[in-house]
PDB file of C-alpha atoms in Angstrom:
ATOM      1  CA  MET A   1       0.000   0.000   0.000  1.00  0.00           C
ATOM      2  CA  THR A   2       2.866   2.340   0.808  1.00  0.00           C
ATOM      3  CA  LYS A   3       4.260   1.732  -2.663  1.00  0.00           C
ATOM      4  CA  VAL A   4       0.930   2.681  -4.232  1.00  0.00           C
ATOM      5  CA  TRP A   5       0.776   5.981  -2.353  1.00  0.00           C
ATOM      6  CA  ARG A   6       4.354   6.667  -3.365  1.00  0.00           C
ATOM      7  CA  TYR A   7       3.475   6.254  -7.045  1.00  0.00           C
ATOM      8  CA  ILE A   8       0.380   8.430  -6.631  1.00  0.00           C
ATOM      9  CA  PHE A   9       2.442  11.169  -4.992  1.00  0.00           C
ATOM     10  CA  LEU A  10       5.129  10.984  -7.676  1.00  0.00           C
ATOM     11  CA  SER A  11       2.500  11.064 -10.430  1.00  0.00           C
ATOM     12  CA  LEU A  12       0.867  14.163  -8.931  1.00  0.00           C
ATOM     13  CA  ALA A  13       4.266  15.831  -8.562  1.00  0.00           C
ATOM     14  CA  ALA A  14       5.078  15.011 -12.208  1.00  0.00           C
ATOM     15  CA  VAL A  15       1.772  16.567 -13.338  1.00  0.00           C
ATOM     16  CA  VAL A  16       2.490  19.725 -11.314  1.00  0.00           C
ATOM     17  CA  PHE A  17       5.926  20.115 -12.895  1.00  0.00           C
ATOM     18  CA  ILE A  18       5.026  19.210 -16.482  1.00  0.00           C
ATOM     19  CA  TYR A  19       1.631  20.942 -16.758  1.00  0.00           C
ATOM     20  CA  PRO A  20       3.008  24.515 -17.180  1.00  0.00           C
ATOM     21  CA  PHE A  21       5.229  23.393 -20.061  1.00  0.00           C
ATOM     22  CA  LEU A  22       2.379  21.492 -21.736  1.00  0.00           C
ATOM     23  CA  TRP A  23       0.098  24.517 -21.283  1.00  0.00           C
ATOM     24  CA  MET A  24       2.712  26.795 -22.860  1.00  0.00           C
ATOM     25  CA  LEU A  25       3.075  24.397 -25.795  1.00  0.00           C
ATOM     26  CA  SER A  26      -0.701  24.216 -26.194  1.00  0.00           C
ATOM     27  CA  ALA A  27      -1.031  28.018 -25.986  1.00  0.00           C
ATOM     28  CA  THR A  28       1.331  28.453 -28.939  1.00  0.00           C
ATOM     29  CA  LEU A  29      -0.893  26.215 -31.087  1.00  0.00           C
ATOM     30  CA  ARG A  30      -4.266  27.828 -30.366  1.00  0.00           C
ATOM     31  CA  PRO A  31      -5.952  31.105 -31.457  1.00  0.00           C
ATOM     32  CA  GLU A  32      -4.964  34.224 -29.514  1.00  0.00           C
ATOM     33  CA  ASN A  33      -8.426  34.654 -27.955  1.00  0.00           C
ATOM     34  CA  GLU A  34      -8.297  31.159 -26.384  1.00  0.00           C
ATOM     35  CA  ILE A  35      -4.909  31.458 -24.654  1.00  0.00           C
ATOM     36  CA  GLY A  36      -6.428  32.451 -21.312  1.00  0.00           C
ATOM     37  CA  ALA A  37      -8.129  29.057 -20.914  1.00  0.00           C
ATOM     38  CA  LEU A  38      -6.536  26.517 -18.588  1.00  0.00           C
ATOM     39  CA  ASN A  39      -7.477  23.450 -20.630  1.00  0.00           C
ATOM     40  CA  LEU A  40      -4.898  21.876 -22.939  1.00  0.00           C
ATOM     41  CA  LEU A  41      -7.156  21.261 -25.944  1.00  0.00           C
ATOM     42  CA  PRO A  42      -8.142  24.307 -28.050  1.00  0.00           C
ATOM     43  CA  SER A  43     -11.171  24.524 -30.364  1.00  0.00           C
ATOM     44  CA  ARG A  44      -8.752  24.404 -33.334  1.00  0.00           C
ATOM     45  CA  TRP A  45      -4.993  24.064 -33.844  1.00  0.00           C
ATOM     46  CA  THR A  46      -3.002  26.783 -35.636  1.00  0.00           C
ATOM     47  CA  LEU A  47       0.645  27.665 -36.332  1.00  0.00           C
ATOM     48  CA  ALA A  48      -0.098  31.399 -36.643  1.00  0.00           C
ATOM     49  CA  SER A  49       1.975  32.302 -33.562  1.00  0.00           C
ATOM     50  CA  TYR A  50       5.090  30.575 -34.923  1.00  0.00           C
ATOM     51  CA  ALA A  51       4.593  32.150 -38.354  1.00  0.00           C
ATOM     52  CA  ALA A  52       4.335  35.585 -36.716  1.00  0.00           C
ATOM     53  CA  VAL A  53       7.590  35.034 -34.797  1.00  0.00           C
ATOM     54  CA  PHE A  54       9.533  34.216 -37.954  1.00  0.00           C
ATOM     55  CA  GLN A  55       8.001  37.221 -39.738  1.00  0.00           C
ATOM     56  CA  LYS A  56       8.825  39.724 -36.990  1.00  0.00           C
ATOM     57  CA  ILE A  57      12.415  38.786 -36.043  1.00  0.00           C
ATOM     58  CA  PRO A  58      15.415  37.125 -37.822  1.00  0.00           C
ATOM     59  CA  LEU A  59      15.175  34.024 -35.670  1.00  0.00           C
ATOM     60  CA  LEU A  60      17.094  31.672 -37.955  1.00  0.00           C
ATOM     61  CA  ARG A  61      20.173  33.937 -37.974  1.00  0.00           C
ATOM     62  CA  ALA A  62      19.967  34.260 -34.178  1.00  0.00           C
ATOM     63  CA  PHE A  63      19.625  30.476 -33.897  1.00  0.00           C
ATOM     64  CA  ALA A  64      22.781  30.006 -35.994  1.00  0.00           C
ATOM     65  CA  ASN A  65      24.629  32.557 -33.838  1.00  0.00           C
ATOM     66  CA  SER A  66      23.527  30.816 -30.628  1.00  0.00           C
ATOM     67  CA  LEU A  67      24.576  27.443 -32.002  1.00  0.00           C
ATOM     68  CA  LEU A  68      27.994  28.767 -33.040  1.00  0.00           C
ATOM     69  CA  VAL A  69      28.628  30.452 -29.686  1.00  0.00           C
ATOM     70  CA  SER A  70      27.301  27.566 -27.561  1.00  0.00           C
ATOM     71  CA  LEU A  71      29.210  24.835 -29.413  1.00  0.00           C
ATOM     72  CA  SER A  72      32.425  26.893 -29.386  1.00  0.00           C
ATOM     73  CA  VAL A  73      32.144  27.406 -25.629  1.00  0.00           C
ATOM     74  CA  VAL A  74      31.344  23.721 -25.040  1.00  0.00           C
ATOM     75  CA  ALA A  75      34.429  22.667 -27.045  1.00  0.00           C
ATOM     76  CA  SER A  76      36.596  25.121 -25.131  1.00  0.00           C
ATOM     77  CA  VAL A  77      35.275  24.044 -21.720  1.00  0.00           C
ATOM     78  CA  LEU A  78      35.769  20.350 -22.531  1.00  0.00           C
ATOM     79  CA  LEU A  79      39.317  20.947 -23.751  1.00  0.00           C
ATOM     80  CA  PHE A  80      40.643  23.382 -21.155  1.00  0.00           C
ATOM     81  CA  GLY A  81      38.435  22.135 -18.296  1.00  0.00           C
ATOM     82  CA  SER A  82      39.636  18.560 -18.732  1.00  0.00           C
ATOM     83  CA  MET A  83      43.263  19.693 -18.988  1.00  0.00           C
ATOM     84  CA  THR A  84      42.931  21.676 -15.758  1.00  0.00           C
ATOM     85  CA  GLY A  85      41.049  18.864 -14.021  1.00  0.00           C
ATOM     86  CA  PHE A  86      43.735  16.399 -15.108  1.00  0.00           C
ATOM     87  CA  ALA A  87      46.516  18.617 -13.743  1.00  0.00           C
ATOM     88  CA  LEU A  88      44.723  19.148 -10.420  1.00  0.00           C
ATOM     89  CA  SER A  89      43.929  15.454  -9.963  1.00  0.00           C
ATOM     90  CA  ARG A  90      46.990  13.648 -11.336  1.00  0.00           C
ATOM     91  CA  LEU A  91      50.010  15.955 -11.534  1.00  0.00           C
ATOM     92  CA  GLN A  92      52.169  16.969  -8.602  1.00  0.00           C
ATOM     93  CA  PHE A  93      53.349  20.596  -8.458  1.00  0.00           C
ATOM     94  CA  ARG A  94      53.735  23.337  -5.886  1.00  0.00           C
ATOM     95  CA  GLY A  95      50.598  25.370  -5.189  1.00  0.00           C
ATOM     96  CA  LYS A  96      48.196  22.780  -6.589  1.00  0.00           C
ATOM     97  CA  ASN A  97      45.852  22.937  -3.598  1.00  0.00           C
ATOM     98  CA  VAL A  98      45.916  26.740  -3.577  1.00  0.00           C
ATOM     99  CA  ILE A  99      44.921  26.809  -7.258  1.00  0.00           C
ATOM    100  CA  PHE A 100      42.130  24.347  -6.576  1.00  0.00           C
ATOM    101  CA  MET A 101      40.837  26.501  -3.701  1.00  0.00           C
ATOM    102  CA  LEU A 102      40.886  29.536  -6.016  1.00  0.00           C
ATOM    103  CA  VAL A 103      38.874  27.596  -8.577  1.00  0.00           C
ATOM    104  CA  ILE A 104      36.308  26.720  -5.904  1.00  0.00           C
ATOM    105  CA  PHE A 105      36.275  30.348  -4.712  1.00  0.00           C
ATOM    106  CA  THR A 106      35.276  31.590  -8.153  1.00  0.00           C
ATOM    107  CA  MET A 107      32.098  29.500  -7.900  1.00  0.00           C
ATOM    108  CA  ILE A 108      30.774  31.584  -5.005  1.00  0.00           C
ATOM    109  CA  LEU A 109      31.438  34.966  -6.622  1.00  0.00           C
ATOM    110  CA  PRO A 110      28.236  36.648  -7.874  1.00  0.00           C
ATOM    111  CA  VAL A 111      28.250  37.032 -11.633  1.00  0.00           C
ATOM    112  CA  GLN A 112      27.260  40.698 -11.306  1.00  0.00           C
ATOM    113  CA  LEU A 113      30.518  41.370  -9.446  1.00  0.00           C
ATOM    114  CA  THR A 114      32.648  40.653 -12.508  1.00  0.00           C
ATOM    115  CA  LEU A 115      30.416  42.165 -15.188  1.00  0.00           C
ATOM    116  CA  ILE A 116      31.862  45.697 -15.220  1.00  0.00           C
ATOM    117  CA  PRO A 117      35.581  44.696 -15.096  1.00  0.00           C
ATOM    118  CA  LEU A 118      34.940  42.088 -17.768  1.00  0.00           C
ATOM    119  CA  TYR A 119      33.101  44.574 -19.968  1.00  0.00           C
ATOM    120  CA  ILE A 120      35.945  47.111 -19.626  1.00  0.00           C
ATOM    121  CA  LEU A 121      38.379  44.361 -20.635  1.00  0.00           C
ATOM    122  CA  MET A 122      36.286  43.575 -23.717  1.00  0.00           C
ATOM    123  CA  VAL A 123      36.301  47.280 -24.673  1.00  0.00           C
ATOM    124  CA  LYS A 124      40.098  47.510 -24.215  1.00  0.00           C
ATOM    125  CA  LEU A 125      40.596  44.438 -26.387  1.00  0.00           C
ATOM    126  CA  GLY A 126      38.199  45.724 -29.046  1.00  0.00           C
ATOM    127  CA  TRP A 127      36.015  42.631 -28.778  1.00  0.00           C
ATOM    128  CA  VAL A 128      32.675  44.382 -28.261  1.00  0.00           C
ATOM    129  CA  ASP A 129      30.265  43.489 -31.068  1.00  0.00           C
ATOM    130  CA  THR A 130      32.251  40.360 -31.965  1.00  0.00           C
ATOM    131  CA  TYR A 131      31.783  36.658 -31.342  1.00  0.00           C
ATOM    132  CA  LEU A 132      34.943  36.695 -29.210  1.00  0.00           C
ATOM    133  CA  ALA A 133      33.118  38.675 -26.508  1.00  0.00           C
ATOM    134  CA  LEU A 134      30.524  35.906 -26.290  1.00  0.00           C
ATOM    135  CA  ILE A 135      32.923  32.951 -26.403  1.00  0.00           C
ATOM    136  CA  VAL A 136      36.227  33.759 -24.697  1.00  0.00           C
ATOM    137  CA  PRO A 137      34.941  34.839 -21.222  1.00  0.00           C
ATOM    138  CA  TYR A 138      33.109  31.493 -20.930  1.00  0.00           C
ATOM    139  CA  GLY A 139      35.907  29.348 -22.350  1.00  0.00           C
ATOM    140  CA  ILE A 140      36.473  27.595 -19.024  1.00  0.00           C
ATOM    141  CA  ASN A 141      34.374  27.333 -15.869  1.00  0.00           C
ATOM    142  CA  ALA A 142      34.918  26.148 -12.306  1.00  0.00           C
ATOM    143  CA  LEU A 143      32.130  23.565 -12.319  1.00  0.00           C
ATOM    144  CA  GLY A 144      33.636  21.814 -15.328  1.00  0.00           C
ATOM    145  CA  VAL A 145      37.075  21.755 -13.717  1.00  0.00           C
ATOM    146  CA  LEU A 146      35.622  20.372 -10.495  1.00  0.00           C
ATOM    147  CA  MET A 147      33.647  17.626 -12.257  1.00  0.00           C
ATOM    148  CA  PHE A 148      36.622  16.566 -14.369  1.00  0.00           C
ATOM    149  CA  ARG A 149      38.884  16.520 -11.321  1.00  0.00           C
ATOM    150  CA  GLN A 150      36.484  14.309  -9.396  1.00  0.00           C
ATOM    151  CA  ALA A 151      35.951  11.945 -12.346  1.00  0.00           C
ATOM    152  CA  PHE A 152      39.679  11.614 -13.083  1.00  0.00           C
ATOM    153  CA  LYS A 153      40.466  10.820  -9.437  1.00  0.00           C
ATOM    154  CA  THR A 154      38.397   7.614  -9.747  1.00  0.00           C
ATOM    155  CA  ILE A 155      40.648   6.205 -12.506  1.00  0.00           C
ATOM    156  CA  PRO A 156      43.259   3.803 -11.034  1.00  0.00           C
ATOM    157  CA  GLN A 157      46.850   5.047 -10.865  1.00  0.00           C
ATOM    158  CA  ASP A 158      48.011   1.716 -12.381  1.00  0.00           C
ATOM    159  CA  VAL A 159      46.412   2.722 -15.697  1.00  0.00           C
ATOM    160  CA  ILE A 160      48.450   5.921 -15.768  1.00  0.00           C
ATOM    161  CA  ASP A 161      51.680   4.167 -14.768  1.00  0.00           C
ATOM    162  CA  ALA A 162      51.229   1.562 -17.504  1.00  0.00           C
ATOM    163  CA  ALA A 163      50.606   4.300 -20.099  1.00  0.00           C
ATOM    164  CA  ARG A 164      53.744   6.187 -19.012  1.00  0.00           C
ATOM    165  CA  ILE A 165      55.830   2.998 -19.228  1.00  0.00           C
ATOM    166  CA  ASP A 166      54.529   2.567 -22.794  1.00  0.00           C
ATOM    167  CA  GLY A 167      55.784   6.059 -23.591  1.00  0.00           C
ATOM    168  CA  ALA A 168      52.487   7.974 -23.571  1.00  0.00           C
ATOM    169  CA  SER A 169      52.735  11.706 -22.980  1.00  0.00           C
ATOM    170  CA  GLU A 170      50.507  13.533 -20.484  1.00  0.00           C
ATOM    171  CA  PHE A 171      48.299  14.769 -23.338  1.00  0.00           C
ATOM    172  CA  GLY A 172      48.145  11.226 -24.706  1.00  0.00           C
ATOM    173  CA  ILE A 173      47.043   9.903 -21.296  1.00  0.00           C
ATOM    174  CA  LEU A 174      44.378  12.592 -21.057  1.00  0.00           C
ATOM    175  CA  PHE A 175      42.879  12.362 -24.532  1.00  0.00           C
ATOM    176  CA  ARG A 176      43.448   8.679 -25.345  1.00  0.00           C
ATOM    177  CA  ILE A 177      42.779   7.108 -21.921  1.00  0.00           C
ATOM    178  CA  PHE A 178      40.956   9.504 -19.586  1.00  0.00           C
ATOM    179  CA  TRP A 179      38.487  10.896 -22.137  1.00  0.00           C
ATOM    180  CA  PRO A 180      37.206   7.462 -23.296  1.00  0.00           C
ATOM    181  CA  LEU A 181      36.872   6.386 -19.636  1.00  0.00           C
ATOM    182  CA  SER A 182      34.962   9.571 -18.699  1.00  0.00           C
ATOM    183  CA  VAL A 183      32.298   9.811 -21.398  1.00  0.00           C
ATOM    184  CA  PRO A 184      29.369  10.419 -18.956  1.00  0.00           C
ATOM    185  CA  THR A 185      31.292  13.277 -17.327  1.00  0.00           C
ATOM    186  CA  LEU A 186      32.184  14.775 -20.712  1.00  0.00           C
ATOM    187  CA  ILE A 187      28.537  14.687 -21.798  1.00  0.00           C
ATOM    188  CA  THR A 188      27.307  16.076 -18.469  1.00  0.00           C
ATOM    189  CA  VAL A 189      29.738  18.995 -18.571  1.00  0.00           C
ATOM    190  CA  ALA A 190      28.802  19.593 -22.211  1.00  0.00           C
ATOM    191  CA  ILE A 191      25.059  19.656 -21.430  1.00  0.00           C
ATOM    192  CA  LEU A 192      25.429  21.946 -18.390  1.00  0.00           C
ATOM    193  CA  THR A 193      27.700  24.308 -20.327  1.00  0.00           C
ATOM    194  CA  PHE A 194      25.415  24.305 -23.352  1.00  0.00           C
ATOM    195  CA  MET A 195      22.384  25.086 -21.177  1.00  0.00           C
ATOM    196  CA  GLY A 196      24.161  27.915 -19.358  1.00  0.00           C
ATOM    197  CA  ILE A 197      25.416  29.581 -22.542  1.00  0.00           C
ATOM    198  CA  TRP A 198      22.236  29.008 -24.524  1.00  0.00           C
ATOM    199  CA  ASN A 199      20.127  30.726 -21.830  1.00  0.00           C
ATOM    200  CA  GLU A 200      22.546  33.615 -21.184  1.00  0.00           C
ATOM    201  CA  VAL A 201      20.860  36.969 -21.812  1.00  0.00           C
ATOM    202  CA  LEU A 202      22.550  39.688 -19.740  1.00  0.00           C
ATOM    203  CA  TRP A 203      26.090  39.391 -21.130  1.00  0.00           C
ATOM    204  CA  PRO A 204      25.029  39.387 -24.828  1.00  0.00           C
ATOM    205  CA  ILE A 205      22.835  42.445 -24.207  1.00  0.00           C
ATOM    206  CA  LEU A 206      25.865  44.268 -22.730  1.00  0.00           C
ATOM    207  CA  THR A 207      28.344  43.360 -25.463  1.00  0.00           C
ATOM    208  CA  ILE A 208      26.379  42.946 -28.699  1.00  0.00           C
ATOM    209  CA  ARG A 209      24.641  45.818 -30.521  1.00  0.00           C
ATOM    210  CA  LYS A 210      24.573  44.575 -34.112  1.00  0.00           C
ATOM    211  CA  SER A 211      21.372  42.667 -34.845  1.00  0.00           C
ATOM    212  CA  GLU A 212      23.180  40.215 -37.165  1.00  0.00           C
ATOM    213  CA  LEU A 213      25.380  39.100 -34.240  1.00  0.00           C
ATOM    214  CA  MET A 214      22.623  38.753 -31.649  1.00  0.00           C
ATOM    215  CA  VAL A 215      22.037  35.332 -30.111  1.00  0.00           C
ATOM    216  CA  MET A 216      18.611  33.771 -29.730  1.00  0.00           C
ATOM    217  CA  PRO A 217      17.886  34.494 -26.010  1.00  0.00           C
ATOM    218  CA  GLN A 218      18.945  38.120 -26.507  1.00  0.00           C
ATOM    219  CA  LEU A 219      16.768  38.540 -29.583  1.00  0.00           C
ATOM    220  CA  VAL A 220      13.765  36.872 -27.930  1.00  0.00           C
ATOM    221  CA  ALA A 221      14.168  39.018 -24.788  1.00  0.00           C
ATOM    222  CA  LEU A 222      14.341  42.223 -26.853  1.00  0.00           C
ATOM    223  CA  PHE A 223      11.409  40.996 -28.951  1.00  0.00           C
ATOM    224  CA  VAL A 224       9.210  40.414 -25.894  1.00  0.00           C
ATOM    225  CA  THR A 225      10.214  43.486 -23.871  1.00  0.00           C
ATOM    226  CA  GLY A 226      10.804  45.902 -26.751  1.00  0.00           C
ATOM    227  CA  GLY A 227       7.217  45.997 -27.996  1.00  0.00           C
ATOM    228  CA  ALA A 228       7.777  44.100 -31.268  1.00  0.00           C
ATOM    229  CA  ALA A 229       5.532  41.311 -29.988  1.00  0.00           C
ATOM    230  CA  GLU A 230       2.657  43.850 -29.837  1.00  0.00           C
ATOM    231  CA  SER A 231       1.370  42.311 -26.569  1.00  0.00           C
ATOM    232  CA  GLN A 232       0.442  39.086 -28.353  1.00  0.00           C
ATOM    233  CA  LEU A 233       0.910  36.394 -25.723  1.00  0.00           C
ATOM    234  CA  GLY A 234       0.821  33.549 -28.241  1.00  0.00           C
ATOM    235  CA  VAL A 235       3.714  35.032 -30.195  1.00  0.00           C
ATOM    236  CA  GLN A 236       5.746  35.559 -27.026  1.00  0.00           C
ATOM    237  CA  LEU A 237       5.113  31.996 -25.885  1.00  0.00           C
ATOM    238  CA  ALA A 238       6.028  30.654 -29.329  1.00  0.00           C
ATOM    239  CA  ALA A 239       9.354  32.506 -29.176  1.00  0.00           C
ATOM    240  CA  ALA A 240       9.992  31.101 -25.670  1.00  0.00           C
ATOM    241  CA  THR A 241       9.139  27.579 -26.852  1.00  0.00           C
ATOM    242  CA  LEU A 242      11.550  27.806 -29.785  1.00  0.00           C
ATOM    243  CA  LEU A 243      14.202  29.059 -27.386  1.00  0.00           C
ATOM    244  CA  ALA A 244      13.730  26.111 -25.009  1.00  0.00           C
ATOM    245  CA  LEU A 245      13.460  23.435 -27.703  1.00  0.00           C
ATOM    246  CA  PRO A 246      17.210  22.749 -28.277  1.00  0.00           C
ATOM    247  CA  ILE A 247      17.769  22.292 -24.537  1.00  0.00           C
ATOM    248  CA  VAL A 248      14.901  19.802 -24.262  1.00  0.00           C
ATOM    249  CA  ILE A 249      16.134  17.839 -27.289  1.00  0.00           C
ATOM    250  CA  ALA A 250      19.725  17.738 -26.008  1.00  0.00           C
ATOM    251  CA  TYR A 251      18.630  16.522 -22.575  1.00  0.00           C
ATOM    252  CA  ALA A 252      16.272  13.917 -24.081  1.00  0.00           C
ATOM    253  CA  PHE A 253      19.122  12.404 -26.094  1.00  0.00           C
ATOM    254  CA  PHE A 254      21.775  12.449 -23.366  1.00  0.00           C
ATOM    255  CA  GLN A 255      19.823  12.084 -20.113  1.00  0.00           C
ATOM    256  CA  LYS A 256      21.174   8.544 -19.595  1.00  0.00           C
ATOM    257  CA  TYR A 257      24.769   9.787 -19.472  1.00  0.00           C
ATOM    258  CA  PHE A 258      23.753  12.829 -17.424  1.00  0.00           C
ATOM    259  CA  ILE A 259      22.140  10.712 -14.672  1.00  0.00           C
ATOM    260  CA  GLU A 260      24.968   8.165 -14.791  1.00  0.00           C
ATOM    261  CA  SER A 261      27.600  10.842 -14.302  1.00  0.00           C
ATOM    262  CA  MET A 262      25.772  12.509 -11.424  1.00  0.00           C
ATOM    263  CA  ALA A 263      25.274   9.158  -9.687  1.00  0.00           C
ATOM    264  CA  ALA A 264      28.795   7.814 -10.214  1.00  0.00           C
ATOM    265  CA  THR A 265      30.995  10.870  -9.942  1.00  0.00           C
ATOM    266  CA  GLY A 266      29.391  12.975  -7.257  1.00  0.00           C
ATOM    267  CA  LEU A 267      30.921  16.196  -5.989  1.00  0.00           C
ATOM    268  CA  LYS A 268      32.830  14.987  -2.956  1.00  0.00           C
ATOM    269  CA  GLU A 269      36.486  14.477  -2.264  1.00  0.00           C
TER     270      GLU A 269
END
């Protein structure tokens, strides 16, 4: 009986969490005058809201920009994050623990604290209104370093010793041995990084003025708040749905690795 109640509770909780998303999806496919209803089935289905979004803003260009920026940042985080995590977990050098503490410290700093210095740096470098301003500041992050460090510490030292005896370099050990043994961690870091960059709005608004360089969250935010949506809720919800779609698809494909990594690696010493 206890098991039955547990399933009932979990089912109700699932409905509570998933209903708002289903309602938003339904609202984008119904006439504007029916959006206020709480039911999920409209009197008729229509794609008018999506058509209006594509007519009002250059969404495809913004989508391409977001994809370019997000994938570039993911590649950079995987490369440099894994190299840093490897050094902090497997190499011996003076100051290693101090560097690791500094990495952890950066995780507790509010993002707003670094915005102005970072923006001034972008201006000095002449990177404002370029893709570099969107990619380089996010090229490595503390969470990725921490997850790689924890995952690499679980790999037996004998594997590394055998590789060194066979003449493998440190880069060879990292990319030819550690990466294949840490696929769930690689995918988890990639998903978390992709989600963070894809949803970033504030930094692109500060650094990008040219419409042809704007990323999708920035364009959607300006579209909704700037009056271009003309107070049409269906159009705003359609833009939000298109913005969330890549994240949902990515998680649906890789959720197995994501859960496996969280369960196996953990975030403890």
